[in-house]
XYZ file of C-alpha atoms in Angstrom:
452
model
C -20.101 10.557 0.572
C -21.742 9.756 -2.750
C -21.148 5.995 -2.603
C -22.065 3.115 -0.268
C -19.527 2.204 2.418
C -17.877 -1.218 2.176
C -16.768 -2.594 5.549
C -14.728 -5.813 5.408
C -14.935 -7.386 8.879
C -11.845 -7.128 11.095
C -9.408 -6.266 8.288
C -11.017 -3.049 7.132
C -10.853 -1.718 3.598
C -7.456 -0.084 3.960
C -5.749 -3.305 5.037
C -7.417 -5.272 2.231
C -5.955 -2.798 -0.283
C -2.593 -2.940 1.494
C -2.288 -6.740 1.418
C -3.198 -6.993 -2.270
C -1.068 -3.972 -3.231
C 2.102 -5.149 -1.462
C 1.978 -8.560 -3.136
C 1.203 -6.944 -6.491
C 4.048 -4.430 -6.177
C 6.470 -7.240 -5.339
C 5.461 -9.053 -8.536
C 4.803 -6.096 -10.861
C 8.275 -4.641 -10.283
C 9.712 -8.068 -11.050
C 7.684 -7.928 -14.281
C 9.792 -4.910 -15.236
C 13.166 -5.949 -13.836
C 12.751 -9.551 -14.904
C 11.840 -8.299 -18.369
C 15.244 -6.623 -18.499
C 17.029 -9.620 -16.982
C 15.818 -12.055 -19.656
C 17.071 -10.371 -22.881
C 20.314 -9.192 -21.273
C 21.101 -12.665 -19.961
C 20.004 -14.307 -23.217
C 22.302 -11.942 -25.126
C 25.119 -12.806 -22.701
C 24.574 -16.524 -23.411
C 24.721 -15.966 -27.181
C 27.812 -13.767 -26.920
C 29.646 -16.315 -24.759
C 28.280 -19.268 -26.726
C 27.066 -20.683 -23.404
C 24.383 -23.290 -24.135
C 23.921 -24.104 -20.429
C 23.230 -20.467 -19.552
C 20.788 -20.206 -22.453
C 18.945 -23.254 -21.140
C 18.738 -21.566 -17.737
C 17.245 -18.421 -19.297
C 14.663 -20.596 -21.015
C 13.637 -22.272 -17.738
C 13.668 -18.926 -15.925
C 11.280 -17.514 -18.534
C 8.771 -20.232 -17.604
C 8.971 -19.174 -13.966
C 8.720 -15.540 -15.064
C 5.559 -16.065 -17.135
C 3.818 -18.038 -14.402
C 4.531 -15.437 -11.713
C 3.969 -12.295 -13.786
C 1.154 -13.246 -16.148
C -0.822 -15.322 -13.676
C -0.368 -13.914 -10.183
C 0.587 -10.420 -11.366
C -2.467 -10.089 -13.594
C -4.878 -11.481 -10.980
C -3.521 -9.240 -8.217
C -3.729 -6.238 -10.544
C -7.434 -6.897 -11.036
C -7.689 -7.341 -7.269
C -6.326 -3.846 -6.669
C -8.940 -2.289 -8.948
C -11.633 -4.305 -7.198
C -10.440 -3.243 -3.742
C -9.891 0.472 -4.404
C -13.197 0.686 -6.274
C -15.045 -0.618 -3.222
C -13.059 1.103 -0.466
C -12.422 4.504 -2.091
C -14.748 4.861 -5.082
C -14.622 8.676 -4.933
C -10.821 8.776 -5.163
C -10.806 6.049 -7.832
C -13.292 8.019 -9.930
C -11.133 11.143 -9.568
C -8.014 9.301 -10.779
C -9.928 7.881 -13.730
C -11.213 11.309 -14.753
C -7.903 13.139 -14.279
C -5.834 10.465 -16.042
C -8.297 9.024 -18.532
C -5.780 9.258 -21.405
C -3.003 8.039 -19.141
C -4.970 4.887 -18.356
C -5.744 4.405 -22.041
C -2.046 4.666 -22.921
C -1.104 2.304 -20.078
C -3.589 -0.314 -21.281
C -1.975 -0.203 -24.729
C 1.451 -0.767 -23.151
C -0.012 -3.566 -21.030
C -1.515 -5.353 -24.039
C 1.812 -5.128 -25.910
C 3.570 -6.377 -22.772
C 1.301 -9.419 -22.447
C 1.518 -10.277 -26.128
C 5.314 -9.924 -26.154
C 5.636 -12.102 -23.032
C 3.668 -14.940 -24.642
C 5.564 -14.646 -27.937
C 8.870 -14.609 -26.056
C 7.935 -17.708 -24.051
C 6.545 -19.705 -26.975
C 9.246 -18.384 -29.317
C 12.019 -20.515 -27.862
C 13.211 -22.910 -30.616
C 10.700 -21.295 -32.998
C 12.186 -17.847 -33.604
C 15.733 -17.091 -34.667
C 17.926 -15.596 -31.870
C 17.822 -12.047 -33.272
C 14.016 -11.983 -33.502
C 13.604 -13.647 -30.128
C 15.839 -11.037 -28.480
C 13.885 -8.268 -30.213
C 10.643 -9.627 -28.726
C 12.293 -9.657 -25.307
C 13.303 -6.017 -25.661
C 9.806 -5.087 -26.844
C 8.444 -6.704 -23.695
C 10.831 -4.790 -21.431
C 10.223 -1.406 -23.063
C 6.435 -1.794 -22.882
C 6.647 -3.042 -19.260
C 8.823 -0.091 -18.225
C 6.537 2.383 -20.012
C 3.609 0.853 -18.137
C 5.515 1.428 -14.879
C 6.295 4.990 -16.019
C 2.600 5.808 -16.474
C 1.389 4.117 -13.285
C 4.195 5.744 -11.306
C 3.115 9.211 -12.456
C -0.441 8.558 -11.283
C 0.643 7.192 -7.892
C 3.089 10.067 -7.379
C 0.289 12.535 -8.149
C -1.676 11.286 -5.135
C 1.088 12.494 -2.798
C 2.388 15.496 -4.728
C -0.325 16.890 -7.028
C 1.761 20.048 -7.424
C 0.501 22.716 -9.825
C -2.572 20.641 -10.724
C -4.306 22.060 -7.637
C -4.060 25.559 -9.125
C -4.351 24.816 -12.839
C -5.800 21.335 -13.483
C -4.466 19.599 -16.573
C -3.181 16.162 -17.467
C 0.387 17.412 -17.871
C 0.370 19.246 -14.528
C -0.996 16.164 -12.780
C 1.322 13.637 -14.402
C 4.581 15.579 -14.333
C 4.275 16.315 -10.622
C 7.201 17.052 -8.253
C 7.843 13.471 -7.110
C 7.240 11.725 -10.453
C 10.855 11.516 -11.678
C 12.555 10.523 -8.386
C 9.813 7.993 -7.743
C 10.263 6.546 -11.238
C 14.027 6.238 -10.709
C 13.476 4.543 -7.354
C 10.932 2.066 -8.766
C 13.223 1.249 -11.685
C 16.091 0.539 -9.275
C 13.791 -1.647 -7.161
C 12.788 -3.537 -10.316
C 16.431 -4.269 -11.130
C 17.078 -5.481 -7.587
C 13.982 -7.706 -7.592
C 15.078 -9.230 -10.893
C 18.153 -10.468 -9.022
C 16.087 -11.664 -6.041
C 13.807 -13.814 -8.209
C 16.783 -15.029 -10.273
C 18.448 -16.299 -7.097
C 15.421 -18.516 -6.439
C 15.639 -20.231 -9.830
C 19.463 -20.234 -9.833
C 19.522 -22.155 -6.544
C 17.771 -25.076 -8.269
C 20.400 -25.475 -11.044
C 22.060 -28.906 -10.826
C 25.161 -28.046 -12.835
C 27.520 -26.785 -10.108
C 29.634 -24.575 -12.362
C 26.564 -22.964 -13.936
C 24.899 -22.520 -10.555
C 27.932 -20.685 -9.170
C 28.035 -18.435 -12.229
C 24.309 -17.569 -12.220
C 24.086 -17.117 -8.445
C 26.895 -14.571 -8.446
C 25.482 -12.946 -11.578
C 22.036 -12.580 -9.970
C 23.605 -11.109 -6.822
C 25.179 -8.382 -8.953
C 21.711 -7.337 -10.093
C 20.583 -6.947 -6.471
C 23.651 -4.924 -5.527
C 23.348 -2.744 -8.636
C 19.693 -1.938 -7.969
C 20.111 -1.290 -4.252
C 23.079 1.030 -4.875
C 20.769 3.485 -6.670
C 17.857 3.343 -4.210
C 19.413 5.540 -1.448
C 20.201 8.370 -3.884
C 16.735 8.157 -5.462
C 15.158 8.102 -1.992
C 16.917 11.310 -0.928
C 15.726 13.015 -4.112
C 12.203 11.664 -3.554
C 12.021 12.805 0.079
C 13.154 16.314 -0.932
C 10.034 16.675 -3.106
C 7.534 15.737 -0.377
C 5.252 18.189 1.453
C 6.539 19.244 4.911
C 4.023 17.171 6.909
C 4.750 14.094 4.800
C 8.434 14.398 5.744
C 7.651 14.992 9.425
C 5.336 12.000 9.906
C 8.078 9.301 9.631
C 10.482 11.459 11.667
C 8.397 11.293 14.850
C 5.037 12.959 14.188
C 3.517 9.451 14.049
C 5.619 6.904 16.023
C 4.252 3.780 14.247
C 5.195 5.279 10.878
C 8.638 6.149 12.234
C 9.097 2.529 13.329
C 8.068 1.210 9.915
C 10.359 3.701 8.179
C 13.208 2.381 10.337
C 12.245 -1.192 9.452
C 12.328 -0.281 5.764
C 15.945 0.843 6.099
C 16.830 -2.119 8.317
C 15.361 -4.759 5.980
C 17.004 -3.077 2.979
C 20.386 -3.229 4.712
C 19.840 -6.904 5.532
C 19.109 -7.660 1.876
C 22.344 -5.931 0.816
C 24.498 -7.504 3.553
C 23.104 -11.014 3.060
C 23.480 -10.723 -0.721
C 27.035 -9.433 -0.600
C 28.374 -11.917 1.949
C 26.222 -14.757 0.659
C 25.668 -15.336 -3.060
C 28.123 -12.668 -4.220
C 31.142 -13.564 -2.069
C 30.388 -17.227 -1.390
C 28.140 -18.593 -4.150
C 29.310 -22.152 -3.466
C 27.472 -22.229 -0.128
C 24.301 -20.680 -1.483
C 21.133 -22.797 -1.494
C 17.373 -22.524 -1.985
C 16.730 -21.786 1.692
C 19.085 -18.817 1.541
C 17.343 -17.657 -1.661
C 13.951 -17.710 0.064
C 15.414 -15.852 3.045
C 16.539 -13.001 0.793
C 13.175 -13.084 -1.004
C 11.290 -12.822 2.304
C 13.507 -9.913 3.380
C 12.856 -8.212 0.026
C 9.100 -8.758 0.415
C 9.280 -7.367 3.966
C 11.119 -4.316 2.660
C 8.460 -3.832 0.004
C 5.667 -4.210 2.563
C 6.894 -1.718 5.156
C 8.044 0.771 2.501
C 4.674 0.748 0.752
C 2.952 1.097 4.138
C 5.077 4.161 4.937
C 4.418 5.660 1.502
C 0.691 5.348 2.083
C 0.909 6.598 5.673
C 2.791 9.816 4.892
C -0.020 10.854 2.565
C -2.396 11.135 5.527
C -4.684 12.901 6.230
C -5.290 12.910 2.484
C -5.810 10.297 -0.164
C -5.026 12.936 -2.816
C -2.840 15.504 -1.097
C -4.509 18.858 -0.339
C -7.469 17.842 -2.514
C -9.308 14.900 -0.937
C -9.152 13.612 2.630
C -8.665 9.919 3.364
C -12.405 9.627 4.089
C -13.059 10.840 0.480
C -14.261 14.294 1.581
C -12.962 16.951 -0.779
C -11.182 19.866 0.877
C -13.335 22.252 -1.147
C -16.506 20.699 0.331
C -15.547 21.055 4.002
C -17.403 24.337 4.567
C -20.570 23.038 2.909
C -20.583 19.804 4.924
C -19.948 21.721 8.157
C -23.021 23.803 7.415
C -25.489 21.100 6.371
C -24.031 18.167 8.335
C -22.528 14.789 7.495
C -25.768 12.815 7.536
C -27.551 15.355 5.393
C -24.667 15.342 2.891
C -24.261 11.564 2.661
C -26.436 9.691 0.185
C -26.162 6.179 1.614
C -27.414 6.535 5.191
C -30.685 5.457 6.812
C -31.311 8.713 8.637
C -30.311 12.179 7.500
C -30.731 13.757 10.920
C -29.580 12.825 14.411
C -32.122 10.854 16.426
C -32.251 12.685 19.799
C -33.697 9.581 21.492
C -30.957 7.241 20.334
C -27.987 9.364 19.265
C -25.604 6.389 19.271
C -27.414 4.920 16.256
C -26.785 8.097 14.299
C -23.213 8.097 15.631
C -22.674 4.627 14.163
C -23.755 5.883 10.749
C -21.462 8.894 11.062
C -18.582 6.543 11.866
C -19.269 4.509 8.735
C -19.302 7.616 6.548
C -16.235 9.504 7.837
C -14.125 6.978 9.772
C -14.578 3.481 8.311
C -12.157 4.061 5.418
C -9.296 3.797 7.948
C -10.829 2.299 11.112
C -12.777 -0.804 12.093
C -14.788 -1.394 15.248
C -12.897 -4.440 16.535
C -10.220 -5.302 13.974
C -7.417 -3.352 12.302
C -7.176 0.213 13.684
C -9.879 -0.741 16.177
C -11.959 2.144 17.524
C -13.058 0.105 20.536
C -9.420 -0.239 21.562
C -8.516 3.352 20.634
C -11.124 4.961 22.937
C -10.973 2.432 25.756
C -10.866 4.274 29.078
C -11.724 7.630 27.528
C -14.273 9.850 29.252
C -17.015 11.712 27.427
C -15.072 14.953 27.871
C -11.918 13.355 26.420
C -13.752 12.065 23.343
C -15.458 15.399 22.788
C -12.163 17.284 23.029
C -10.508 14.880 20.586
C -13.297 15.322 18.047
C -13.190 19.113 18.365
C -9.427 19.238 17.745
C -8.898 16.029 15.749
C -6.650 17.382 13.006
C -4.720 19.552 15.472
C -3.968 16.756 17.941
C -3.360 14.181 15.188
C -2.063 15.883 12.067
C -2.420 12.696 10.039
C -6.209 12.628 10.571
C -8.870 14.717 8.789
C -10.870 17.260 10.814
C -14.305 16.303 12.085
C -16.673 18.319 9.912
C -20.068 17.421 11.353
C -22.492 19.619 13.252
C -22.490 19.882 17.045
C -25.371 17.405 17.213
C -23.464 14.953 15.010
C -20.357 15.323 17.131
C -22.376 14.491 20.251
C -23.951 11.533 18.452
C -20.542 10.171 17.445
C -19.354 10.710 21.014
C -22.324 8.695 22.301
C -21.533 5.867 19.888
C -17.851 5.820 20.834
C -18.778 5.734 24.531
C -21.119 2.797 23.867
C -18.204 0.718 22.558
C -16.807 0.343 26.083
C -19.755 0.527 28.512
C -18.712 1.308 32.060
C -19.485 -1.460 34.609
C -22.135 -0.674 37.220
C -20.456 0.494 40.439
C -21.590 -1.166 43.702
C -20.792 -0.146 47.256
C -17.924 -2.365 48.468
C -18.526 -4.590 51.500
C -15.510 -5.128 53.752
C -14.729 -8.724 54.793
C -16.199 -9.656 58.193
C -18.694 -6.820 58.179
C -22.276 -7.781 57.563
C -24.112 -5.570 55.158
C -26.557 -3.299 56.903
C -30.165 -4.342 56.373
C -32.725 -1.845 55.125
C -34.620 -0.004 57.856
C -37.817 -1.937 57.191
C -36.041 -5.245 57.900
C -34.192 -4.258 61.096
C -35.321 -5.953 64.327
C -37.650 -3.633 66.158
C -38.202 -1.393 63.219
C -41.659 0.115 63.076
C -43.520 -0.785 59.940
C -45.658 1.866 58.402
């Protein structure tokens, strides 16, 4: 409530973050897995004295640098831009809690970028031993960067003992940190194989293409074999409500959780029976099909991970509308409008309550909802009566466990109700006239009527 509200039209702030984050995750995990793929495959080429394979690694490193250092870096900046505008309160909290974590991660990131450029420009300039060492330096720094970021992201869902005794160690080494790190590392390995299939499909040398295609498929199968075990461990560390939401408490989340499993199975089945078993029939179209399935898996899985954190953005500490749990009683007492800094009116206008209701919506609802776009409120309350809306607001967190409670005053609740009702104005009702029956004229117009 201490910052202005940013409202992207139609998409909403949450979806803007989601789109950027999903694409970034798909690339940033490749930055880790691909960083492992390059030195291991280069070492394999040296050990086997395979000049053709070494040439492939060189060309793959060009693809790697373009995807990771260009799109990955730009999308990373995009995430900071989006979360800073949509959830500045939560972003500020993460910066303050993990200030040294971010500092350490930036050091790893700078080493990662420098090593990537040296590795790319070091072909034919550095001796094989030094070039491999640079590749390993890149991978280690990239994985350590993932390790730090993973701890921060895991904290948002499982802050653990930090809620009772705040400290950097308590926040970072939270209950879901290790299983989440294992799962992300396995995903990185699998994505290294997915991206390698794309470049392998373009190899003209048939013998080399068959070898690299099957080799890349092994990376996918190796990574995906670990993910189920890591997922079970990860789920066991989640809060009870977070486990219940994808099991039926929120049907859309349950559907997306099912799609996550379904798309993952498709990736494994298509990889095993395609490039692994029959590399000769593999082509670029098939490679893009597996890549799209992998991106779809990433998208729905990230969406579920975000959804199970509701109604919080930092579990048991800050609600998704950036209201701290500790501030609920104070806001209930003094009101939403009186607590918010960036509103036009700090009290409800009794003459036009819907105007105040619109401001209340922006403060406590707009982080997840839009008026007419994604998570549309106009659609959500269509056909609802005033009594229905009022009852929902009174028992919001009880009826929908994934939503924060409404913490405004009675006057603010009525104002929000008036605004929600105004989204779908009821048509004026007219007395129906039956066919063949002439409407009865007013008394003053009837024949023989006495005029006053």
